[in-house]
Coordinates of C-alpha atoms in Angstrom, one line a residue:
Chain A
X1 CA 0.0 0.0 0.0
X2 CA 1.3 3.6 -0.8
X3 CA 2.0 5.6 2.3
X4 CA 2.3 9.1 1.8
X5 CA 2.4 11.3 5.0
X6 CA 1.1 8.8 7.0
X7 CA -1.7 8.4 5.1
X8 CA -2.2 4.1 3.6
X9 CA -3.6 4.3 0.3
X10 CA -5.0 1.8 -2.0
X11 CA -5.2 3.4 -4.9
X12 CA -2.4 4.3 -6.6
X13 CA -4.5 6.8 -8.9
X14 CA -4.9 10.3 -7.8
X15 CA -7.7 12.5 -9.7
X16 CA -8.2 16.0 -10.7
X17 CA -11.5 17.4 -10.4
X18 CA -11.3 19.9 -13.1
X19 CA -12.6 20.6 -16.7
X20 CA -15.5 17.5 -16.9
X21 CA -18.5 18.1 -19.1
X22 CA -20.3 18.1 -15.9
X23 CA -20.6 17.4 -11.9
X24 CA -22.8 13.9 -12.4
X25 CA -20.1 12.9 -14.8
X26 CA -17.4 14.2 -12.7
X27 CA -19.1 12.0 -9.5
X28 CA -19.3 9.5 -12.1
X29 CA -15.6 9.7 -13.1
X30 CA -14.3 9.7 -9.7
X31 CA -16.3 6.2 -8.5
X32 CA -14.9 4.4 -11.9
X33 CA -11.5 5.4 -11.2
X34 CA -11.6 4.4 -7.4
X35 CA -9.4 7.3 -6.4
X36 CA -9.1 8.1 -2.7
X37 CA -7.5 11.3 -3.5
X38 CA -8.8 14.2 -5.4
X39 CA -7.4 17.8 -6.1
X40 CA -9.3 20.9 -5.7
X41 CA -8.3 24.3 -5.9
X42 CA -9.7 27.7 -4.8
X43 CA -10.8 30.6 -6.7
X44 CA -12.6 34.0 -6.2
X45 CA -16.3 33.5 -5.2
X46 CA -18.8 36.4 -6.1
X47 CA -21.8 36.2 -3.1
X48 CA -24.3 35.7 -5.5
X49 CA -23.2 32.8 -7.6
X50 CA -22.0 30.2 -4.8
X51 CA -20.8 27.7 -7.3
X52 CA -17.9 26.8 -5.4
X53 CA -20.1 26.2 -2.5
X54 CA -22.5 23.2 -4.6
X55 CA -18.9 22.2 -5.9
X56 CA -17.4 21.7 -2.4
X57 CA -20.5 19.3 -1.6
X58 CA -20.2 17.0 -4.5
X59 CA -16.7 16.4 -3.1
X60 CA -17.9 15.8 0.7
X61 CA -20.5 13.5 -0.8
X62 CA -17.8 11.4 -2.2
X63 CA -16.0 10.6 0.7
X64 CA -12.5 11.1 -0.5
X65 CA -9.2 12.9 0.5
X66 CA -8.7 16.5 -0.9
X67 CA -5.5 17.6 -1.8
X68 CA -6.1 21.4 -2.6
X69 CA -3.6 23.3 -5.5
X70 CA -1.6 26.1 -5.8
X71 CA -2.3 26.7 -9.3
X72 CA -1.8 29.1 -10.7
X73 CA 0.7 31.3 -8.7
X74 CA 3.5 32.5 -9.6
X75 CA 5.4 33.7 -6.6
X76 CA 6.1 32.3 -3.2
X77 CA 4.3 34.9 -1.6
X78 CA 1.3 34.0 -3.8
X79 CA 1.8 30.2 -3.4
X80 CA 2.1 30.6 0.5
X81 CA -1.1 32.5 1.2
X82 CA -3.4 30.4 -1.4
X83 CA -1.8 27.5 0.8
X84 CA -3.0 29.0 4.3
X85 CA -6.4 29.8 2.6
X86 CA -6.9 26.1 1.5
X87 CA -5.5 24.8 4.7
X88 CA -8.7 26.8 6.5
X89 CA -11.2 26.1 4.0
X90 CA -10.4 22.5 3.3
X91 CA -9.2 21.3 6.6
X92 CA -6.4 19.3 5.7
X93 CA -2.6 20.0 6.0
X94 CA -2.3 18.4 2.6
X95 CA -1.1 21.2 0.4
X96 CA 0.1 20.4 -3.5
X97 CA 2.4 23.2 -4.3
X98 CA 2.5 24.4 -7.8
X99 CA 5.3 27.8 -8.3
X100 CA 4.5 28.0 -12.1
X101 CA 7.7 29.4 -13.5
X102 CA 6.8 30.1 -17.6
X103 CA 3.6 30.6 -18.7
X104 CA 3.7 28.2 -22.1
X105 CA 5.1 24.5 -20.9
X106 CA 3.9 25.6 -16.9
X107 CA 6.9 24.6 -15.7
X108 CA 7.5 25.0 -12.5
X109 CA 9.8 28.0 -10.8
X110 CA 11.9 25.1 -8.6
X111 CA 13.8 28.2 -6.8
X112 CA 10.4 29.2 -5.6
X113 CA 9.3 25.9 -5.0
X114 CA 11.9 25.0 -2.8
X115 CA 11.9 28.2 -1.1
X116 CA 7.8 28.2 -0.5
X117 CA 8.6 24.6 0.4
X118 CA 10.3 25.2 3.2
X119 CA 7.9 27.7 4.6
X120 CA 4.8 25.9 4.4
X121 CA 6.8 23.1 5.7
X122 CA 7.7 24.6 8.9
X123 CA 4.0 25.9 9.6
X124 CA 3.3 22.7 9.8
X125 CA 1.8 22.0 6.0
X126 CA 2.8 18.2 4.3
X127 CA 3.6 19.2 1.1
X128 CA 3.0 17.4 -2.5
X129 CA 5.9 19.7 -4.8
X130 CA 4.9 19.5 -8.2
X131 CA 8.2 19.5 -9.9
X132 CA 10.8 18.5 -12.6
X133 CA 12.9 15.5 -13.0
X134 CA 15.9 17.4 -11.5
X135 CA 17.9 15.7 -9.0
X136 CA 19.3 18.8 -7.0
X137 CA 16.0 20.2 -6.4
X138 CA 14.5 16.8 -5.6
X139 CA 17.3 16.5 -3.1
X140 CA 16.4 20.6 -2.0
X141 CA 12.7 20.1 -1.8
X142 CA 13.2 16.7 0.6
X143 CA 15.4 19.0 2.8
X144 CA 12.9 21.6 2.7
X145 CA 11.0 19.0 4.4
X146 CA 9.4 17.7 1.6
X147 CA 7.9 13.6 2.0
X148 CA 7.1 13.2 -1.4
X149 CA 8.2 14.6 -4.9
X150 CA 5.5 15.2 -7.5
X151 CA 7.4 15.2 -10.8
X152 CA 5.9 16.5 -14.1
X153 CA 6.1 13.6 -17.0
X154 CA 5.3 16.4 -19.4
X155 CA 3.6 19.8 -19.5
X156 CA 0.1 20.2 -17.6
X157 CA -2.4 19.0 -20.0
X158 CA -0.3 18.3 -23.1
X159 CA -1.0 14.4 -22.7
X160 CA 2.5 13.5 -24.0
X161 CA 3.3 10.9 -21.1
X162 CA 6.9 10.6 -19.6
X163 CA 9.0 13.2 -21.9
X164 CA 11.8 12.6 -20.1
X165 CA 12.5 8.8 -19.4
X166 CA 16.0 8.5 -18.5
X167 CA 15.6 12.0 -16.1
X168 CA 12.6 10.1 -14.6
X169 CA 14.5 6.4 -14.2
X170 CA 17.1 8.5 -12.4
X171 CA 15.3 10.2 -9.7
X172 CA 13.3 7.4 -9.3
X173 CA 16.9 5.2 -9.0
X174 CA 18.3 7.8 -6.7
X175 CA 15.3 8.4 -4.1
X176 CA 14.2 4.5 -3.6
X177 CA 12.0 5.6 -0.9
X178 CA 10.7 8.8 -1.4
X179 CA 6.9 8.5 -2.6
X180 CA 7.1 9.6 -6.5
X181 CA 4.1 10.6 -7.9
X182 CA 4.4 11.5 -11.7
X183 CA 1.7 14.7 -11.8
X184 CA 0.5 15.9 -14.9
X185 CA 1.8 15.0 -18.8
X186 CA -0.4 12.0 -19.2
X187 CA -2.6 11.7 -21.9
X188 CA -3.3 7.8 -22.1
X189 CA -3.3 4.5 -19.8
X190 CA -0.6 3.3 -21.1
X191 CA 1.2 6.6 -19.9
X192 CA 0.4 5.4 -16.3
X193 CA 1.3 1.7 -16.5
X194 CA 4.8 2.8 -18.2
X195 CA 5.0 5.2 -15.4
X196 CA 4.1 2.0 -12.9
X197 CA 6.1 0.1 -14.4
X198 CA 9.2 2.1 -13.9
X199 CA 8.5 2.1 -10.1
X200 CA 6.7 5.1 -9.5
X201 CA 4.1 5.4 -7.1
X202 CA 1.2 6.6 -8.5
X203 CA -0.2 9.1 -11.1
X204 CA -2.0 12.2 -10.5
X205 CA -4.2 12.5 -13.9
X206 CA -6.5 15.2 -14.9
X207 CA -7.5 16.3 -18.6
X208 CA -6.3 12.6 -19.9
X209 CA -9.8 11.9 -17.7
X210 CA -11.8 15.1 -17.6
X211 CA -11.2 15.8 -21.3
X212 CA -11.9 12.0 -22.7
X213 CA -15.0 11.6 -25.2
X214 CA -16.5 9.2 -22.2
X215 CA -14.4 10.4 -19.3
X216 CA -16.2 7.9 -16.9
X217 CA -14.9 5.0 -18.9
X218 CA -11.5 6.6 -19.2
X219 CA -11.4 6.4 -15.2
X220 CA -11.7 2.7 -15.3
X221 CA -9.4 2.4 -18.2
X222 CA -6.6 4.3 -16.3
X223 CA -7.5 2.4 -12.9
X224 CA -7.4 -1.0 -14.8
X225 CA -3.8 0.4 -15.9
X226 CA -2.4 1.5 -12.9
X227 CA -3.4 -1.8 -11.5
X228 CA -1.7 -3.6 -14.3
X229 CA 1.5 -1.5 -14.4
X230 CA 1.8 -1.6 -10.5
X231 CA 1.9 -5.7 -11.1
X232 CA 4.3 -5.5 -14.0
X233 CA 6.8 -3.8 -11.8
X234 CA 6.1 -6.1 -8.7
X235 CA 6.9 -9.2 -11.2
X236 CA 10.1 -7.6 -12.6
X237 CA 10.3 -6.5 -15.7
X238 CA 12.4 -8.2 -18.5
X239 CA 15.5 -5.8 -19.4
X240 CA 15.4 -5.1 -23.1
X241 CA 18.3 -5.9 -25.4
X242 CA 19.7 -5.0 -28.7
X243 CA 19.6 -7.8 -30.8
X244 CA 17.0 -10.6 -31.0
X245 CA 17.2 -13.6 -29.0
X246 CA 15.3 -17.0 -29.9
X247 CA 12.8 -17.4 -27.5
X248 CA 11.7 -21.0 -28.8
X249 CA 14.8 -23.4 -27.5
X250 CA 17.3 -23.9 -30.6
X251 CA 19.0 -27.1 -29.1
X252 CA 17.1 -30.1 -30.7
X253 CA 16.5 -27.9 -33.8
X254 CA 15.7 -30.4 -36.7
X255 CA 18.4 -30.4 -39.4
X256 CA 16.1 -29.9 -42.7
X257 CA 18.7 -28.3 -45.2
Chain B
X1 CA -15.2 53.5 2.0
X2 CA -14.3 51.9 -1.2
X3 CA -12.9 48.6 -0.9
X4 CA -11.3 45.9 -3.9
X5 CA -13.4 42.5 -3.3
X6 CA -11.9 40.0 -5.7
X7 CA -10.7 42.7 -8.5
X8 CA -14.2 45.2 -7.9
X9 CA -14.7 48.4 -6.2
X10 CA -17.6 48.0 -3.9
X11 CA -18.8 50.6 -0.9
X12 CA -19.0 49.2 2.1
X13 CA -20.0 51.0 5.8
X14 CA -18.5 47.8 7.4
X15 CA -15.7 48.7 10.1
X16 CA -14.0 45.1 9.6
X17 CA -13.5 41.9 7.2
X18 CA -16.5 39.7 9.7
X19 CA -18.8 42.6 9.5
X20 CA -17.8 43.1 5.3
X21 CA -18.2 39.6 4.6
X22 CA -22.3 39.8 6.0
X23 CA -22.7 43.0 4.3
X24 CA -21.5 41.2 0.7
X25 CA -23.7 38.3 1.7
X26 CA -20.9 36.0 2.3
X27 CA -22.9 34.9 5.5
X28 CA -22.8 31.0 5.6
X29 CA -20.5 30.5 2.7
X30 CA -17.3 28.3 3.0
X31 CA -14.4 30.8 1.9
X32 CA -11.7 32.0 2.8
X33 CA -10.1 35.4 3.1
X34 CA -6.8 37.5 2.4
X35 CA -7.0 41.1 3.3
X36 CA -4.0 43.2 1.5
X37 CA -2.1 39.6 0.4
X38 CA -2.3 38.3 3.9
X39 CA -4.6 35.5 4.6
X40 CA -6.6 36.5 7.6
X41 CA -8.3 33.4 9.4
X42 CA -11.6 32.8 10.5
X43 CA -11.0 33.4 14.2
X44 CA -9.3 36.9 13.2
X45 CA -11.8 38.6 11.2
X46 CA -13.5 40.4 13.7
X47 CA -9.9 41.9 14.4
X48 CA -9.2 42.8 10.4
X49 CA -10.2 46.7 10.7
X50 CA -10.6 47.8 7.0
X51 CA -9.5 50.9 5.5
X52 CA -10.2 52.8 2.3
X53 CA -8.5 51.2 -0.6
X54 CA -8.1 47.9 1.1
X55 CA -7.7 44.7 -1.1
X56 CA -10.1 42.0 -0.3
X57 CA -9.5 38.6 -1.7
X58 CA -12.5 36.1 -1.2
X59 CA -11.9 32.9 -2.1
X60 CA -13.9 29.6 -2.5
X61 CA -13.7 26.3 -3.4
X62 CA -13.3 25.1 -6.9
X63 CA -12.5 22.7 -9.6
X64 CA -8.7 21.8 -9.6
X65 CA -5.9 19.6 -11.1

């Protein structure tokens, strides 16, 4: 079972809540994919709409973890006080830090991160960094106090899978027991049982889900290959090779020439 | 006074963020609140005294990836 601050979970899938066609499919979505943990965010709220209010009790309904975003700031200062805010609203110490750093790929700012990491950190907050593959500011944002690393496997939303392969293989080779959850870039299942079957920890997947023609199917689809990838890598994966080797015996081989 | 609440000017006779909140019919609403960039809790808005030009921030639950 993953731990991740304490916290057992079962399911290795963690779900974004945003961009579905609507909230019974989103409801809908969530059940299928059997996620335990869901992100929300926090936005401004005029008095007279209360959207966010009929939003927050579809998610109570449901019975799952929230882990609220930053998204969508762009300093520390910014990234800090949306954190405090969700901590009061949401109840939960959970906090998935986003530092967005460039506005076209969404990469992260990793000097902010780390540095906003550290604060929220010492007030008490468990943080989820969404990061890069970088192993200097993987090895920053654990001394920040960081318990687990959220890298990117390619821009938010592009649904290009794991860009970066042998940067991912390599912080997942260097931190063998730091909870590694690949957070936005997927765009297909077998995005997530690649990423499971390199050892990862989970998947945190979004638009792949929200954005699918039938996103409630796509839920199952990815939980069915999360599940699968997560075997894969418990029954070891073959190592690949070069050149082809026979894989029916060649001793015995009738001479026919 | 005129105050910023989430990006608008609005009038407000309301002396602090607890009593600005019930005037903007905020009443039983789960949000959450940054006066001038600083997060102000629950238990502290009775304290936030509110001045002309303040920033307001009103923030609620929603979608997210």
């Amino acid at each position: 079972m993953l731990q991740v601050y304490g916290t057992e979970l079962r399911s290795r899938l963690l779900l974004g809540t945003s961009r579905y066609p609507s909230p019974a499919v989103l409801t809908q979505a969530v059940k299928a994919s059997h996620a335990q943990v869901v992100t929300v965010s926090l936005r401004r709220e005029s008095s007279g709409e209360r959207a966010g209010q009929g939003f927050w009790s579809i998610i109570r309904e449901l019975g799952v973890r929230v882990l609220p975003n930053t998204a969508g700031c762009h300093s520390v200062k910014e990234a800090v006080t949306t954190a405090q805010m969700a901590r009061e609203v949401f109840g939960t110490p959970w906090i998935k830090l986003e530092v967005i750093g460039e506005d076209d790929t969404l990469q992260p700012d990793v000097f902010g991160l780390v540095e906003a990491a550290r604060i929220l950190a010492a007030e008490g907050f468990q943080v989820f960094p969404y990061t890069t593959e970088d192993l200097v500011v993987a090895d920053r944002l654990l001394d920040a106090g960081c318990r687990v690393l959220m890298p990117w496997g390619a821009p938010i939303g592009s649904g290009r899978g794991l860009n970066n392969l042998f940067g991912l293989k390599a912080l997942r080779a260097h931190f063998p027991d730091v909870p590694l959850v690949i957070d936005a870039g997927i765009g297909v299942p077998s995005h997530a049982a690649q990423a499971m079957e390199l050892g990862f920890d989970a998947v945190l997947i979004n638009t792949a889900v929200a954005q699918a023609a039938d996103p409630v199917r796509m839920a199952a689809a990815f939980a069915q290959a999360i599940e699968a990838g997560t075997e894969a890598r418990r029954a070891g994966p073959m190592e690949p090779r070069d050149l082809a080797e026979p894989s029916t015996p060649v001793i015995g081989t009738a001479f026919l020439k | 006074m005129k105050i910023l609440v989430n990006g608008a000017w609005r009038s407000t006779g309301a002396p602090d963020l607890a009593a600005a909140l019930l005037e903007l019919g905020y009443g039983e609403s789960v949000v959450a609140t940054a006066l001038n960039g600083e997060f102000v809790p629950v238990g502290s808005r009775n304290d936030a005294r509110l001045a002309e030009g303040d920033r307001l921030e009103i923030l609620a639950p929603m979608q997210g990836g």
